[in-house]
Amino acid sequence: MNELTYGFGYAESNVRDSPNEMDSDTTTLVGSEDKPAAEAPLANDFAAMAKYVLPDLHPEQKPLAETHFTWKIENWRSMSKKERSPKFECADAPWQILFFPFGNNVDFTSFYLEHGFTDKPPQGWYACVQFAIVLWNPRDPSIYTYQEANHRFTPEEGDWGFTRFVELRRLMGIVWERTSRPLVEADSANVTAYLKVIKDPTGVLWHSFQNYNSKKETGLVGLRNHGATCYLNSLLQSLYFTNAFRKAVYQIPTQNEETPLNSAYTLQRLFYLLQTESDAVQTTELTRSFGWEQKQIFEQQDVQELSRKLMERMEEKMKGTEAENSLAQLFVGKTKTYIDCINVDYESSRIEDFWDIQLNVSGNKNLDESFKDYIQVEVMDGENKYFAEGFGLQDANKGVIFESFPQVLHLQLKRFEYDVMNDSMTKINDRYEFPETFDAAPYLSKDADKTEPYIYQLHGVLVHSGDVNAGHYYAFLKPEKDGWFFKFDDERVTKATMKEVLDENFGGEYDIPNGHIGIRNPYTRTLSTKRSMSAYMLVYIRQSRIDNILLDVSADHLSPHIRKKFEEERALQRQRLKERQEQHLYMAVRVVTEETYKMHTGCDLTTWDAIIAKDPAAPRYYRILKSKKLSEFVEQIAADLGENPAHLRLWCMVHRQNKTIRADAPIPFEPDLTLEEVYIRCVSKTLEFRSWIEKATFFENDLPVWHSIPSKSSYIILFLKHFDVVEQKLSGAGHIYVRKLDKISDLASHITNMMGWPASTPLLLFEVCYKMDILGTTADVLKEIKPAMIDSIKPRLTYHQAEIQDGDIICFQKNYSQNEIAAFAEEGKRTDVRGHYDFLMNQIRIRFFNKLSRNISDGAFDLALSRKTTYEQLSIKTGEYLKVDPTHIRFWTVHSTTGKPKQSVKRTPNGLLQNILASHFNPISGSHPGADTLFYEILDLSLSEMETKKVVRVTWLTEGMTKEDSYDILVAKNGTVKDLVPLLEKKAKINAEDTRHIRFFETHNHKPHKVLHGDCHVAGITEFVSLYAEKIPEEELNIGENERFVNVIHFNTEPINVHSVPFRFLIKPDEKFKDTKIRLEKRTGIKGKHFEMMKFAIVQRINYSSPIYLSDNDVLFDLIHEGEDYLGLDHPDRNRNSALNRADSIFIK
């Protein structure tokens, strides 16, 4: 029998001839050849056919209405390209069959089901339909073929069906399979449509989610995923819908710390937006306040650790407020850890708080078994008896029991565990059931207060889909006590059924229909019979307290000043959106005024891209309708300046070839001229509209008198700047009109009048580069062309001869005596404007970061410096800002690729800042990623003293060999190892008793190198070895006769795969290895199953040949050769696993 190929998809949308194909994973198609003929009913037995062609759906997918309709097709060959059946009703909606007798652009006949509304369907209409189309021979109803599909019919997707229903060549004149007649006989056939409209309680059954609006459909919004933050989103939604938690967060007073760096403020903001926004909310502000960078955004962290860190941070913020202790009252329960003697009346116990409970999934089938596993009793007897004070060794019961449970119970299901054998993390996808409600009373101690029921109701299920290497997080939450569960999948929020909440997150095997080999895993893209999704965190609320937990918390609970601020920000966002939408109607105009020019301290008339909110010298910025009249614009400027518009006129600016921007000519005042027309006339189309506004200074009969347009006038306009040597400040002094044929020397009198100085004031007029006497005034004249070019001219020349033109800038300063100049220079001041312009040209704003701060924004600041600043000047300026001794500051350059500290800057008195920054250059990419950045470090001693010291990194070992703490210790370069002891004691805060017997030893590549005695010089400790220190074990303080040491290494499978910290170990004659292992367990500090899984071997040092594994009855002393062999501990490197499978420990500022 030939295998059928089925096509399906849209037939048309506004009559479309080429349908879109639908993904075969989401549509079920069944052909009649798939079932044995004995099972097949006749096509005219409609009740039996309905059951036959419409397979059973999930029990939760209940039919709303069902029907069938038969259309008799006659004169098939005479039909048009496209035909429609008569309409029929189902679930109060009209339907019809859409038929392409000769195929919809394929060699197959095509059938579709479509809604039959004459115009558009009613607003919001949709129908979830399971349907089948059966084509059959009315002369022999046993001859038929059919196809079946599910589809959500909407106004946008109004038809669905089968483009490749059956090949045209098989329809007529060819005997149908296993029969004696064709399917279409005598040019006629019947087609029957079977419909079953399915109830859609969640509103998203078979939804394509195109144009889906969470707020409209559910009244709730999601959170955007900014990289790998889905785990964060699910936790935040869980906390948000724990209404009492939200209320407590709203009660944190943040009015005095409304900054993006305050995590309490940004969490308040996030919750407020979740409550009031209509679209998904971003978490970037919150994560930024945590101190996270891109690295943390794109790493999935441990949800339990994140939850605890967030709780701790919020608790700190709540101290001393009305919300203090709110979180503990919600989330904290108590456990009792006990050892209870069986035969005597003695118990040792302690009560501890818990914020969540970690429950084992492996080996347990459900929540009840996990709780029983948690509180199971361990009997301490035999060799493991408990030493009870006053009673000696006793049989005892050891365990943990609950004294109380919190109002909101967070259960962390241990879905991820470390696989010792495979040396990797693994996800446990075993089936694990949890109920909608459960009674926690059986897990309480007999003395616990049980006057109030401990019945808990499921509030949230946080789910991980995928495996340990790749996956996705989402949550099912129940915002209201008697309401629906909703699925929160980042931006999308949908209603959820209890099957989705419970059954689908138990893990375990899929319920796979017959004939299927598995379900495709979206992360591994392989077929699997096991679910990839399973619950990893459960949230239960105590039923008797649920009204207190899910209390009504409106936006009004947030402080009014914060609500007002948020609403202002929202209004600003709406305004910006409107501006973007209307951007084509507007133009930007920047205007320099007399006031902004006088406040400007840099080159040119202004810094054109400066913002007036940050720089009062910035040009005024106007966003103006292009159609606005020039006269109206001048009136607007006049209103801003408090001036009469008739007293103002605008100048257009010109970009000169030397890269400067200067005033060029007044804009002709034509009242009806629009700004767009002005722009076209006066400004290059590639440039921004920039202007200078002139204020009239001469009047006749109260009317301003303006100088003529420059090209027709004998006058030119000049801009003057004053350099104040005392204040070290360059600023605009104003503008002046001069005759082109006047001599430059006449300018001095104008300046003294403008500044209100005596006429005899000695000046340096900077347009020429030498001094001269002008009317008793000593002056130099310099013309500002651009920062690197101060042009000189002769003062006896006219302006015309000196080629000075409209808009040029002339600089001047007072002329001081040689003694005064020397005094200024001694203070480090620039004594003339040339030096100041050089400073401006070389000025750079350096961003300083604290090298020792974990959060890079802590301790960061900016300083404006010159590239020619010396190292000593850099230290002084930085020290002044930090209020520390500049000799105690060390600078670090920035790594060109990572942006982290690279190397310390060598202290050279004459070294320049530009040379220090040059080390940031990346020769490969040709970029300067940190060209304006330095790290700083505040030292406990001066740099000069530091040069006499050596930094030695010592790792202090405790708890056997399992805990390592590293410290950088400054010790004199000529010091000895003995000198390290008191320094380590102080740095690590070690008890002096523990350092009485201390051993320092070096390792190299996880192998022992040598033991350092107290008189060894630290100068011999190189960077190629690791230095460890440990308290000498007691058994080594009194070594017995013939006892000796052996070096121990750790390896994994092969001796070449060494890891962890090697150590010395004392071996004893005649000691069986089973007893040696007891001492090894104590020496290493490795306990439990990790030590039990460990194997022990003798490893020959010479060539690392195959290890010789030891048995319990071996005597190590007799088998191992001193100085030639290692004792090898064969086990996986747990530290390496942690580094590879977990990101850096999560943190919240």
Coordinates of C-alpha atoms in Angstrom, one line a residue, residues 37 141 177 235 282 350 383 486 588 657 766 831 961 1099:
A37 CA -10.3 -2.6 7.5
P141 CA -19.6 3.8 1.8
E177 CA -7.0 0.2 -2.6
L235 CA 11.4 33.8 41.7
Q282 CA 12.2 44.9 32.5
R350 CA 19.7 22.9 69.5
E383 CA 31.2 1.6 67.4
F486 CA -1.3 31.1 35.9
A588 CA 16.3 70.3 16.8
Q657 CA 37.4 74.1 7.1
F766 CA 46.1 87.0 22.6
T831 CA 50.4 81.6 33.6
M961 CA 42.4 19.8 54.0
V1099 CA 51.7 5.7 42.8

